[in-house]
Coordinates of C-alpha atoms in Angstrom, one line a residue:
M1 CA 24.9 16.3 -5.9
D2 CA 26.0 18.3 -9.0
K3 CA 29.7 18.3 -9.7
K4 CA 31.4 21.7 -9.8
R5 CA 34.5 21.8 -12.0
V6 CA 37.4 23.4 -10.2
K7 CA 40.1 25.4 -11.9
A8 CA 42.4 25.7 -9.0
Q9 CA 45.2 28.2 -9.4
P10 CA 48.7 28.3 -7.9
P11 CA 48.8 30.0 -4.6
E12 CA 48.9 33.8 -4.6
D13 CA 51.9 35.7 -3.2
H14 CA 50.5 37.1 0.1
D15 CA 53.8 38.6 1.3
N16 CA 52.6 42.1 0.3
K17 CA 49.1 41.7 1.6
L18 CA 49.8 41.3 5.3
S19 CA 48.0 43.7 7.6
Y20 CA 47.5 44.0 11.4
G21 CA 45.2 45.8 13.7
R22 CA 43.5 45.6 17.1
P23 CA 41.9 42.2 17.8
P24 CA 38.2 42.1 18.2
E25 CA 36.8 42.5 21.8
V26 CA 34.3 39.6 21.7
A27 CA 34.1 36.2 19.9
A28 CA 31.3 34.5 18.1
G29 CA 27.9 36.2 17.8
I30 CA 26.4 37.4 14.5
A31 CA 29.8 37.4 12.8
A32 CA 30.3 33.6 13.5
I33 CA 26.8 32.8 12.2
K34 CA 27.4 34.8 9.0
S35 CA 30.8 33.2 8.4
S36 CA 29.4 29.7 9.0
L37 CA 26.5 30.1 6.6
K38 CA 28.8 31.7 4.0
H39 CA 31.1 28.7 4.0
V40 CA 28.5 26.0 4.0
F41 CA 26.0 27.6 1.6
G42 CA 28.9 28.6 -0.7
E43 CA 30.3 25.1 -1.0
V44 CA 27.3 22.8 -0.4
G45 CA 24.3 24.9 -1.4
I46 CA 21.5 26.2 0.8
V47 CA 19.4 23.0 0.7
G48 CA 22.3 20.5 1.1
G49 CA 24.1 22.8 3.6
T50 CA 21.0 23.2 5.8
K51 CA 20.4 19.4 5.9
A52 CA 24.0 18.8 6.8
L53 CA 24.1 21.3 9.6
L54 CA 20.8 20.0 11.1
K55 CA 22.4 16.5 11.3
L56 CA 25.7 17.7 12.7
N57 CA 26.4 16.3 16.2
Q58 CA 22.8 15.0 16.5
F59 CA 21.8 11.6 17.8
D60 CA 20.5 10.6 14.4
G61 CA 23.2 12.4 12.5
F62 CA 27.0 12.4 12.4
D63 CA 29.9 13.6 14.5
C64 CA 31.7 16.8 13.6
P65 CA 35.0 16.2 11.8
G66 CA 36.4 19.5 13.2
C67 CA 37.3 18.5 16.8
A68 CA 36.7 16.0 19.6
W69 CA 34.7 18.2 22.0
P70 CA 32.1 15.9 23.7
D71 CA 28.4 16.1 22.9
P72 CA 25.9 16.4 25.7
D73 CA 24.5 13.0 26.8
K74 CA 20.9 14.2 27.0
H75 CA 19.5 17.3 25.3
R76 CA 21.2 18.7 22.3
S77 CA 20.3 22.1 20.7
I78 CA 19.3 22.4 17.1
A79 CA 22.6 23.9 16.2
E80 CA 25.1 21.8 18.1
F81 CA 28.2 23.0 16.3
C82 CA 30.6 26.0 16.1
E83 CA 32.0 28.0 13.2
N84 CA 35.0 25.6 12.8
G85 CA 32.6 22.7 12.6
A86 CA 30.6 24.4 9.9
K87 CA 33.7 25.1 7.9
A88 CA 34.8 21.4 8.3
V89 CA 31.5 20.2 7.0
A90 CA 31.6 22.6 4.1
E91 CA 35.0 21.2 3.0
E92 CA 33.8 17.6 3.5
A93 CA 30.5 18.0 1.6
T94 CA 31.7 20.5 -1.0
K95 CA 30.4 20.3 -4.5
A96 CA 33.8 21.2 -5.9
R97 CA 35.7 18.3 -7.6
V98 CA 39.2 17.9 -8.8
D99 CA 39.6 15.3 -11.6
A100 CA 42.3 13.9 -13.9
E101 CA 42.6 17.2 -15.7
F102 CA 43.5 19.0 -12.5
F103 CA 46.3 16.5 -11.6
A104 CA 47.6 16.7 -15.2
S105 CA 47.9 20.5 -14.8
Y106 CA 49.8 20.5 -11.5
S107 CA 52.8 18.4 -10.7
V108 CA 53.5 16.9 -7.3
Q109 CA 56.2 19.4 -6.8
E110 CA 53.8 22.3 -7.5
L111 CA 51.2 20.9 -5.2
S112 CA 53.7 20.4 -2.4
E113 CA 54.2 24.2 -2.4
W114 CA 50.5 24.8 -1.8
S115 CA 49.1 25.2 1.7
D116 CA 46.7 22.7 3.3
Y117 CA 44.0 25.3 3.0
E118 CA 44.6 25.8 -0.7
I119 CA 44.6 22.1 -1.4
G120 CA 41.5 21.5 0.6
K121 CA 39.6 24.2 -1.1
S122 CA 40.4 22.8 -4.5
G123 CA 37.8 20.1 -4.0
R124 CA 37.3 16.4 -3.6
I125 CA 39.1 13.9 -5.8
T126 CA 36.9 11.9 -8.2
D127 CA 39.0 8.8 -8.5
P128 CA 41.8 6.9 -6.8
M129 CA 45.2 8.4 -7.8
I130 CA 48.6 6.9 -8.3
L131 CA 52.1 8.3 -8.6
K132 CA 54.0 5.9 -10.8
P133 CA 57.8 5.5 -10.5
G134 CA 59.6 8.3 -12.4
S135 CA 56.4 10.3 -12.9
S136 CA 55.9 13.9 -11.8
H137 CA 52.1 13.9 -11.8
Y138 CA 49.4 11.8 -10.1
E139 CA 47.2 9.8 -12.5
P140 CA 43.8 8.2 -12.1
I141 CA 43.6 4.5 -11.5
A142 CA 40.6 2.1 -11.4
W143 CA 39.5 0.9 -7.9
N144 CA 40.1 -2.7 -8.7
D145 CA 43.6 -1.9 -10.0
A146 CA 44.4 0.1 -6.9
F147 CA 43.3 -2.7 -4.6
Q148 CA 45.4 -5.2 -6.6
I149 CA 48.5 -3.0 -6.2
I150 CA 48.0 -2.7 -2.4
A151 CA 47.2 -6.4 -2.0
K152 CA 50.3 -7.4 -3.9
H153 CA 52.5 -5.2 -1.8
L154 CA 51.0 -6.4 1.5
K155 CA 51.5 -10.1 0.4
T156 CA 55.2 -9.5 0.0
L157 CA 55.8 -8.5 3.6
P158 CA 57.4 -11.3 5.8
S159 CA 54.9 -10.5 8.6
P160 CA 51.7 -8.4 8.8
D161 CA 53.3 -6.6 11.8
E162 CA 55.7 -4.9 9.4
A163 CA 52.7 -2.8 8.1
I164 CA 51.2 0.2 9.8
F165 CA 47.7 1.3 9.0
Y166 CA 47.0 4.9 10.0
T167 CA 43.5 6.5 10.3
S168 CA 42.8 10.2 10.3
G169 CA 40.6 12.0 12.7
R170 CA 38.6 13.2 9.7
T171 CA 37.6 9.6 8.9
S172 CA 34.0 8.7 9.7
N173 CA 33.4 6.2 12.5
E174 CA 31.8 3.8 10.0
A175 CA 34.8 3.9 7.7
A176 CA 37.2 3.5 10.5
F177 CA 35.3 0.5 11.8
L178 CA 35.4 -1.3 8.5
Y179 CA 39.1 -0.3 8.1
Q180 CA 40.1 -1.9 11.4
L181 CA 38.2 -5.1 10.6
F182 CA 40.3 -5.4 7.4
V183 CA 43.5 -4.7 9.2
R184 CA 42.9 -7.3 11.9
Q185 CA 41.8 -9.8 9.4
Y186 CA 45.1 -9.2 7.6
G187 CA 46.8 -10.2 10.9
T188 CA 48.0 -7.1 12.8
N189 CA 46.9 -4.6 15.4
N190 CA 49.3 -1.9 14.1
L191 CA 46.4 0.5 13.7
P192 CA 47.5 3.9 15.2
D193 CA 45.0 6.7 14.7
C194 CA 45.4 10.4 15.1
S195 CA 44.7 10.2 18.8
N196 CA 47.7 7.9 19.2
M197 CA 49.9 10.2 17.2
C198 CA 48.8 13.4 18.7
H199 CA 48.3 12.3 22.3
E200 CA 51.0 9.7 22.8
S201 CA 53.1 11.9 25.1
S202 CA 50.2 13.2 27.1
G203 CA 48.7 9.7 27.4
A204 CA 51.9 8.3 28.7
G205 CA 52.3 11.2 31.1
L206 CA 48.7 11.0 32.4
S207 CA 49.0 7.2 32.8
E208 CA 52.1 7.6 34.9
T209 CA 50.7 10.4 37.1
V210 CA 46.9 9.8 37.4
G211 CA 46.6 6.2 36.2
I212 CA 44.6 6.8 33.1
G213 CA 45.8 8.0 29.7
K214 CA 42.9 10.3 28.9
G215 CA 40.5 12.8 30.5
S216 CA 38.9 11.5 33.6
V217 CA 35.9 13.9 33.8
K218 CA 32.7 14.3 31.9
L219 CA 31.2 17.3 30.2
E220 CA 28.7 17.7 33.1
D221 CA 31.5 18.1 35.6
F222 CA 32.1 21.6 34.3
N223 CA 28.8 22.6 35.9
L224 CA 30.0 21.4 39.3
A225 CA 33.5 23.0 39.2
E226 CA 34.4 25.8 41.5
V227 CA 37.6 26.7 39.5
I228 CA 38.5 25.9 35.9
M229 CA 42.0 26.4 34.8
I230 CA 42.6 26.7 31.0
M231 CA 46.2 26.1 30.0
G232 CA 48.0 24.8 27.0
Q233 CA 45.0 25.2 24.7
N234 CA 43.1 27.8 22.7
P235 CA 39.4 26.9 23.0
G236 CA 38.2 30.0 21.1
T237 CA 40.2 29.0 18.1
N238 CA 40.5 25.2 18.2
H239 CA 37.2 24.0 19.8
P240 CA 34.9 27.0 20.3
R241 CA 32.0 24.8 21.6
M242 CA 33.9 24.7 24.9
L243 CA 33.1 28.4 25.3
T244 CA 29.4 27.5 25.8
A245 CA 30.4 25.1 28.6
L246 CA 32.6 27.7 30.2
E247 CA 29.8 30.3 30.0
K248 CA 27.4 27.8 31.7
A249 CA 30.0 27.1 34.4
K250 CA 30.3 30.8 35.0
Q251 CA 26.6 31.0 35.5
Q252 CA 26.9 28.3 38.1
G253 CA 29.4 30.4 40.0
A254 CA 32.7 28.9 38.7
K255 CA 35.9 31.1 38.5
I256 CA 37.9 30.7 35.3
V257 CA 41.7 31.0 35.2
T258 CA 43.3 31.4 31.8
I259 CA 47.0 30.9 31.3
N260 CA 48.2 31.9 27.9
P261 CA 51.0 34.0 26.3
L262 CA 48.2 35.7 24.3
P263 CA 44.8 37.0 25.5
E264 CA 42.6 34.9 23.2
V265 CA 39.5 36.8 22.4
G266 CA 37.1 33.9 23.0
L267 CA 38.4 33.4 26.5
M268 CA 38.0 37.1 27.3
K269 CA 34.4 37.7 26.1
F270 CA 31.9 35.4 24.3
K271 CA 28.6 36.0 22.5
H272 CA 26.6 32.7 22.5
P273 CA 25.0 32.6 19.0
Q274 CA 21.9 30.9 20.5
N275 CA 21.5 33.2 23.5
V276 CA 19.4 36.2 22.7
N277 CA 20.7 38.2 25.7
D278 CA 24.3 37.6 24.6
M279 CA 23.6 38.5 21.0
L280 CA 21.8 41.8 21.9
G281 CA 24.1 42.7 24.7
G282 CA 27.8 42.9 25.1
G283 CA 28.4 39.1 25.6
S284 CA 29.6 37.2 28.6
K285 CA 32.9 37.7 30.3
I286 CA 34.7 34.3 30.5
T287 CA 38.0 34.8 32.2
D288 CA 38.3 35.9 35.8
Y289 CA 42.1 35.7 36.2
F290 CA 44.4 36.0 33.2
L291 CA 48.0 35.0 33.7
Q292 CA 50.0 36.1 30.6
V293 CA 52.8 33.7 31.0
R294 CA 56.0 33.8 28.9
I295 CA 56.3 31.1 26.2
N296 CA 57.8 27.9 27.7
A297 CA 57.4 29.1 31.3
D298 CA 54.3 27.1 32.1
V299 CA 56.1 24.6 34.3
A300 CA 57.7 27.5 36.2
L301 CA 54.3 29.0 36.8
L302 CA 52.8 25.7 38.0
K303 CA 55.7 25.1 40.4
A304 CA 55.3 28.7 41.7
L305 CA 51.6 28.1 42.4
M306 CA 52.3 24.8 44.1
I307 CA 55.0 26.3 46.3
M308 CA 52.6 29.0 47.4
L309 CA 49.9 26.4 48.1
Y310 CA 52.4 24.4 50.2
Q311 CA 53.4 27.5 52.1
M312 CA 49.7 28.2 52.9
E313 CA 49.3 24.7 54.1
E314 CA 52.3 25.0 56.4
E315 CA 50.9 28.2 57.9
N316 CA 47.5 26.7 58.5
P317 CA 47.7 22.9 58.5
G318 CA 44.8 21.0 57.1
T319 CA 43.2 24.0 55.4
V320 CA 44.7 23.7 51.9
L321 CA 45.9 20.1 51.1
D322 CA 43.7 17.0 51.5
H323 CA 46.1 14.7 53.3
Q324 CA 43.7 11.8 53.4
F325 CA 43.4 11.9 49.6
I326 CA 47.1 12.2 49.2
A327 CA 47.7 9.2 51.5
N328 CA 45.0 7.0 49.9
K329 CA 45.1 7.9 46.3
T330 CA 48.7 9.1 45.4
A331 CA 52.3 7.9 45.5
G332 CA 55.6 9.7 45.6
Y333 CA 54.3 12.8 47.5
E334 CA 57.4 13.1 49.7
E335 CA 59.8 12.9 46.7
F336 CA 57.6 15.4 44.9
K337 CA 57.7 17.8 47.8
V338 CA 61.6 17.6 48.0
D339 CA 61.9 18.4 44.3
L340 CA 59.4 21.2 44.5
L341 CA 61.1 22.9 47.5
S342 CA 64.5 22.7 45.8
H343 CA 63.3 25.6 43.6
N344 CA 63.6 29.3 44.5
L345 CA 60.1 30.9 44.4
N346 CA 61.4 34.3 43.3
E347 CA 63.4 32.8 40.4
L348 CA 60.3 30.8 39.3
I349 CA 58.2 34.0 39.3
N350 CA 60.8 35.9 37.3
Q351 CA 60.8 33.1 34.7
T352 CA 57.0 33.4 34.2
G353 CA 56.9 37.1 33.4
V354 CA 53.7 37.3 35.6
S355 CA 53.6 39.4 38.7
E356 CA 53.8 37.8 42.1
Q357 CA 50.5 39.4 43.1
S358 CA 48.7 37.9 40.1
I359 CA 50.1 34.4 40.8
R360 CA 49.3 34.7 44.5
E361 CA 45.7 35.7 43.8
V362 CA 45.2 32.4 41.8
A363 CA 46.9 30.4 44.5
E364 CA 44.6 31.8 47.1
L365 CA 41.6 31.1 44.8
L366 CA 42.7 27.4 44.6
A367 CA 43.3 27.2 48.3
A368 CA 39.8 28.6 49.2
K369 CA 37.9 25.6 47.9
K370 CA 34.4 25.2 49.4
E371 CA 34.2 21.4 49.2
D372 CA 36.4 18.4 48.7
Y373 CA 35.1 17.6 45.2
H374 CA 36.2 13.9 45.2
L375 CA 34.2 13.3 48.4
L376 CA 30.9 14.5 46.8
G377 CA 30.4 11.4 44.7
H378 CA 30.9 13.2 41.4
G379 CA 34.6 13.1 40.7
P380 CA 36.7 10.4 39.1
Y381 CA 38.1 9.4 42.5
S382 CA 34.8 9.4 44.4
A383 CA 34.3 6.4 46.7

């Protein structure tokens, strides 16, 4: 790969360049394809960029560094990536390089004022870099010298457990595997990765409530769901490949409830870049019920929904709640019910900023399940 010298410039002043307008009405489509190719071909070249995209998320290729959306276990399409994934690959495989001259030109203080995007677009470093005591600039250092400095410091620690070795989600599986071997040979398991750092709170909460610290469903479960509730995430922005799974679930008859302070475009309407009908037509509607909740009012909304479900069960016992499942697979239900019923439904609704009618429509949707999913042999709690 040819090196491309980068003459990065200090960030521009964007304060006077802000503009706003109506958001687009549909996500993905031709615009996403053009944007993806522009970024990849612009930074990697047509030949190298095409090769990288054809290997992205394939069985004989490499995982996308953009997000952790699961890949299908069986068939994978020729383009098993989204616009975000293409941009991530472009930055990882870019021909742009920053060398000693670059770091001599910009001090640590100057670089600290750049955005992550501006630093990332400057290119890949060509050598290990070191910031010496009292220096204002990074300087290149030979690999052997860098290893010696690290080893000398590690040897001074009274215990290996005083060191922490962090790995980023952008690290390849192969590099992370070798790294953890080194760390364990050094004598410690202090090896947190981005999943630990990002999902520690959710992992602890899930372990306490459902007994497992991560997701308990598979990608194929989307095809069997009657209702999918999207809350606390922005799939169209953060992991757009989920939109294809949601579109497929819709085709199977699923209803999709979106809870978000903003109507994210991708969750309103989506044009599948590999679906001719979508591309030529107006796209697929994704969301059936949109609850535009106030910021920080998610818990109030969930409690309002649960109170409504409980009231429906009281009016028609055995038609809403699965008491056998509650008795055999859960604990603390009575305490939970006492806490739930201590809240005033009208006050909770007022906190959400969502109309009572809209919330009640979703509650009725959840109550009107056709099957007990966990009894079908598909769910995480199936016998």
